[in-house]
Coordinates of C-alpha atoms in Angstrom, one line a residue:
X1 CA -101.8 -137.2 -25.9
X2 CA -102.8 -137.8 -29.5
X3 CA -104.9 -141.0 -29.0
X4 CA -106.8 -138.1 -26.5
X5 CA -107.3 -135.3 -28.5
X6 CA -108.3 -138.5 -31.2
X7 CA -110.9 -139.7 -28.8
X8 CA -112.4 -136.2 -28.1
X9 CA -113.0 -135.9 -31.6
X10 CA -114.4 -139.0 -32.4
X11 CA -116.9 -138.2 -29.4
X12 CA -117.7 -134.8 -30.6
X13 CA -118.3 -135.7 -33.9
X14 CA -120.7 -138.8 -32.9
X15 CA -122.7 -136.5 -31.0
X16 CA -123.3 -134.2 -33.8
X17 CA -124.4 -137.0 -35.4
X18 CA -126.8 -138.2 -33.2
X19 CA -127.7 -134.5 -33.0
X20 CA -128.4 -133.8 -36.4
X21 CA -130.2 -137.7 -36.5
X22 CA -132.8 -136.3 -33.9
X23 CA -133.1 -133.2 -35.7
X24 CA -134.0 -135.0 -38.8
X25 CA -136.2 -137.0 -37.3
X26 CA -138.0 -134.0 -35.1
X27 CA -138.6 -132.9 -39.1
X28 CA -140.0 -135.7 -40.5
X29 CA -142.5 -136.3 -38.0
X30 CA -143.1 -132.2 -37.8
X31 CA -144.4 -132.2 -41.7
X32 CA -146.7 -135.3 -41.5
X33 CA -148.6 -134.5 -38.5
X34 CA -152.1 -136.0 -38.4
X35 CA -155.1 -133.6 -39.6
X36 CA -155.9 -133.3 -35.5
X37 CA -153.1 -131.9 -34.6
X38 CA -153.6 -128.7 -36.8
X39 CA -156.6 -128.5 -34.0
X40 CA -154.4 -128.0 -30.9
X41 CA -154.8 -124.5 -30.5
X42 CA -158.6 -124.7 -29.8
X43 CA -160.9 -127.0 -27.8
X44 CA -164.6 -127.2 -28.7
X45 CA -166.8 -126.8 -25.9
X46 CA -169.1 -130.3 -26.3
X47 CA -168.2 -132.8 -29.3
X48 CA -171.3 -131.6 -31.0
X49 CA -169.5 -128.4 -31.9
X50 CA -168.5 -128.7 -35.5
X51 CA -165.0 -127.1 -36.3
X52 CA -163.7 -129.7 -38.5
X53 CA -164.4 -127.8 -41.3
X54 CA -162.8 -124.3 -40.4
X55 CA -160.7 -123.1 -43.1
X56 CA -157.1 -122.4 -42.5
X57 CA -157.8 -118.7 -42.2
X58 CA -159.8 -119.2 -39.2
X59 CA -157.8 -121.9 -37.8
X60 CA -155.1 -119.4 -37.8
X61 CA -156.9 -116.5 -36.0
X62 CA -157.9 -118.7 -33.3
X63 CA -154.2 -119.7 -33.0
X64 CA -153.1 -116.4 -32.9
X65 CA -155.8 -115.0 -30.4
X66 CA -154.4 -118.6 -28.7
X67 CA -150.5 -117.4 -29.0
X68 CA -151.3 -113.7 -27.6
X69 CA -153.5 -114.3 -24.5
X70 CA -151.4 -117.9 -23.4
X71 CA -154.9 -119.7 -23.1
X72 CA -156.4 -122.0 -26.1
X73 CA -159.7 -120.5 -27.3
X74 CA -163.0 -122.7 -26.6
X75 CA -165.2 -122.6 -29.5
X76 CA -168.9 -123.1 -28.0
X77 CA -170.0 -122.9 -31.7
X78 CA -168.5 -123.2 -35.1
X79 CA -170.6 -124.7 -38.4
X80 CA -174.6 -124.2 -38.3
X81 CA -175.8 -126.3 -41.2
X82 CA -179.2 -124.1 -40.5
X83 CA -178.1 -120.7 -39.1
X84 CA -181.0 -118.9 -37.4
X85 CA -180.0 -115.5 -39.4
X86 CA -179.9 -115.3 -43.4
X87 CA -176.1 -115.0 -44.7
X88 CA -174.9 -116.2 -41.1
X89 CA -171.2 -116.5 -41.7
X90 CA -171.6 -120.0 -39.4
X91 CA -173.2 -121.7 -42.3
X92 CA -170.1 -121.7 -44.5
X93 CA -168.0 -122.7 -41.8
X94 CA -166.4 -119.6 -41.7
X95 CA -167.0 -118.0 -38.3
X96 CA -166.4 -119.1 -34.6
X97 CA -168.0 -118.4 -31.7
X98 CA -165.3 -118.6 -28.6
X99 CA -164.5 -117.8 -24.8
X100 CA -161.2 -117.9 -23.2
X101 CA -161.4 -119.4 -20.0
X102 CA -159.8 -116.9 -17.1
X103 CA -159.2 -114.3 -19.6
X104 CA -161.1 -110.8 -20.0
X105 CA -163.5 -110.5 -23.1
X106 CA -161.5 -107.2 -23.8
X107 CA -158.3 -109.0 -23.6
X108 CA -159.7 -111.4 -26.2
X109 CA -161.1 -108.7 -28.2
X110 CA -157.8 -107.0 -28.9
X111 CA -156.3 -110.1 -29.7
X112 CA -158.7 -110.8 -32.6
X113 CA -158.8 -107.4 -33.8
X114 CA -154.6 -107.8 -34.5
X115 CA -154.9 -111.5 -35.5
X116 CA -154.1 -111.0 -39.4
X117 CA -156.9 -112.0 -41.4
X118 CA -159.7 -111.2 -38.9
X119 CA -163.1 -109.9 -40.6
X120 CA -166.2 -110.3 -38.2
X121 CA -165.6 -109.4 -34.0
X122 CA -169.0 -109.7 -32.4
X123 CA -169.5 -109.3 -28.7
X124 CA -172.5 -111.0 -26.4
X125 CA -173.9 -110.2 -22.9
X126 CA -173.0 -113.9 -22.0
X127 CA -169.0 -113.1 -22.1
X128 CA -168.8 -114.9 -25.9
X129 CA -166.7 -113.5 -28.2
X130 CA -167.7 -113.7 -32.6
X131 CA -164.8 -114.0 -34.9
X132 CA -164.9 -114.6 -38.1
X133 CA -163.1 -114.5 -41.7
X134 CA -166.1 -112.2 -43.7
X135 CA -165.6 -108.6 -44.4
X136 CA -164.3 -106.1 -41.2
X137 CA -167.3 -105.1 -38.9
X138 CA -167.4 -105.1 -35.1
X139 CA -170.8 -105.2 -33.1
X140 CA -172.3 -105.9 -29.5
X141 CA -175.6 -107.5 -29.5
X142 CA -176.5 -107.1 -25.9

């Protein structure tokens, strides 16, 4: 009976260890993830879309507009080296122009507008939503 309740132990505790092995190693690879992966919770539309440079703000907006409507955000554009208007937030990298496939532009909408951090919301006639990390102003240019 002792050699048993011996036995059960010595199996319980080398599972904890292997547990706790995993978990360490789940960690390790969980704080050096490659710069990429800090991407995954947007696509870009074509790979001439630049969103490389998108500051952690944004990044995090679009990750949270991500976490609330289940559907990663497709950013059809990001950084304009020449923007068309003067002071175009897209020249400094800090806006985002997106769609959500299968999801309403209002349902996108009110996720941006609780996304913490969100500045710009801008809405077209062609379904694509602005967001950006500037001062708080909403507009529809249709």
């Amino acid at each position: 009976m002792q050699n048993l309740v011996s036995l059960a132990m010595a199996g319980l505790f080398a599972l904890q260890s292997a547990t706790v092995a995993v978990g360490q190693d789940f960690k390790r690879h969980a704080l050096h993830l490659p710069k990429h992966e800090a991407r995954l919770a947007y696509a870009v539309q074509t790979v001439s879309v630049r969103a490389g440079c998108f500051p952690t703000r944004l990044r995090a907006i679009l990750s949270h507009i991500a976490a609330k409507t289940g559907r990663r955000p497709i950013v059809t554009s990001g950084h304009r080296p020449h923007p068309r208007r003067h002071g175009s937030l897209h020249g400094k990298c800090l806006a985002a122009d997106i769609r959500v496939p299968g999801i309403s532009e209002r349902t996108i909408i009110a996720a941006a507008r609780s996304a913490p951090g969100i500045g710009g919301i801008g809405t077209y006639c062609n379904g694509i939503v602005h967001v950006d990390v500037g001062p708080q102003r909403r507009w529809v240019d249709c």
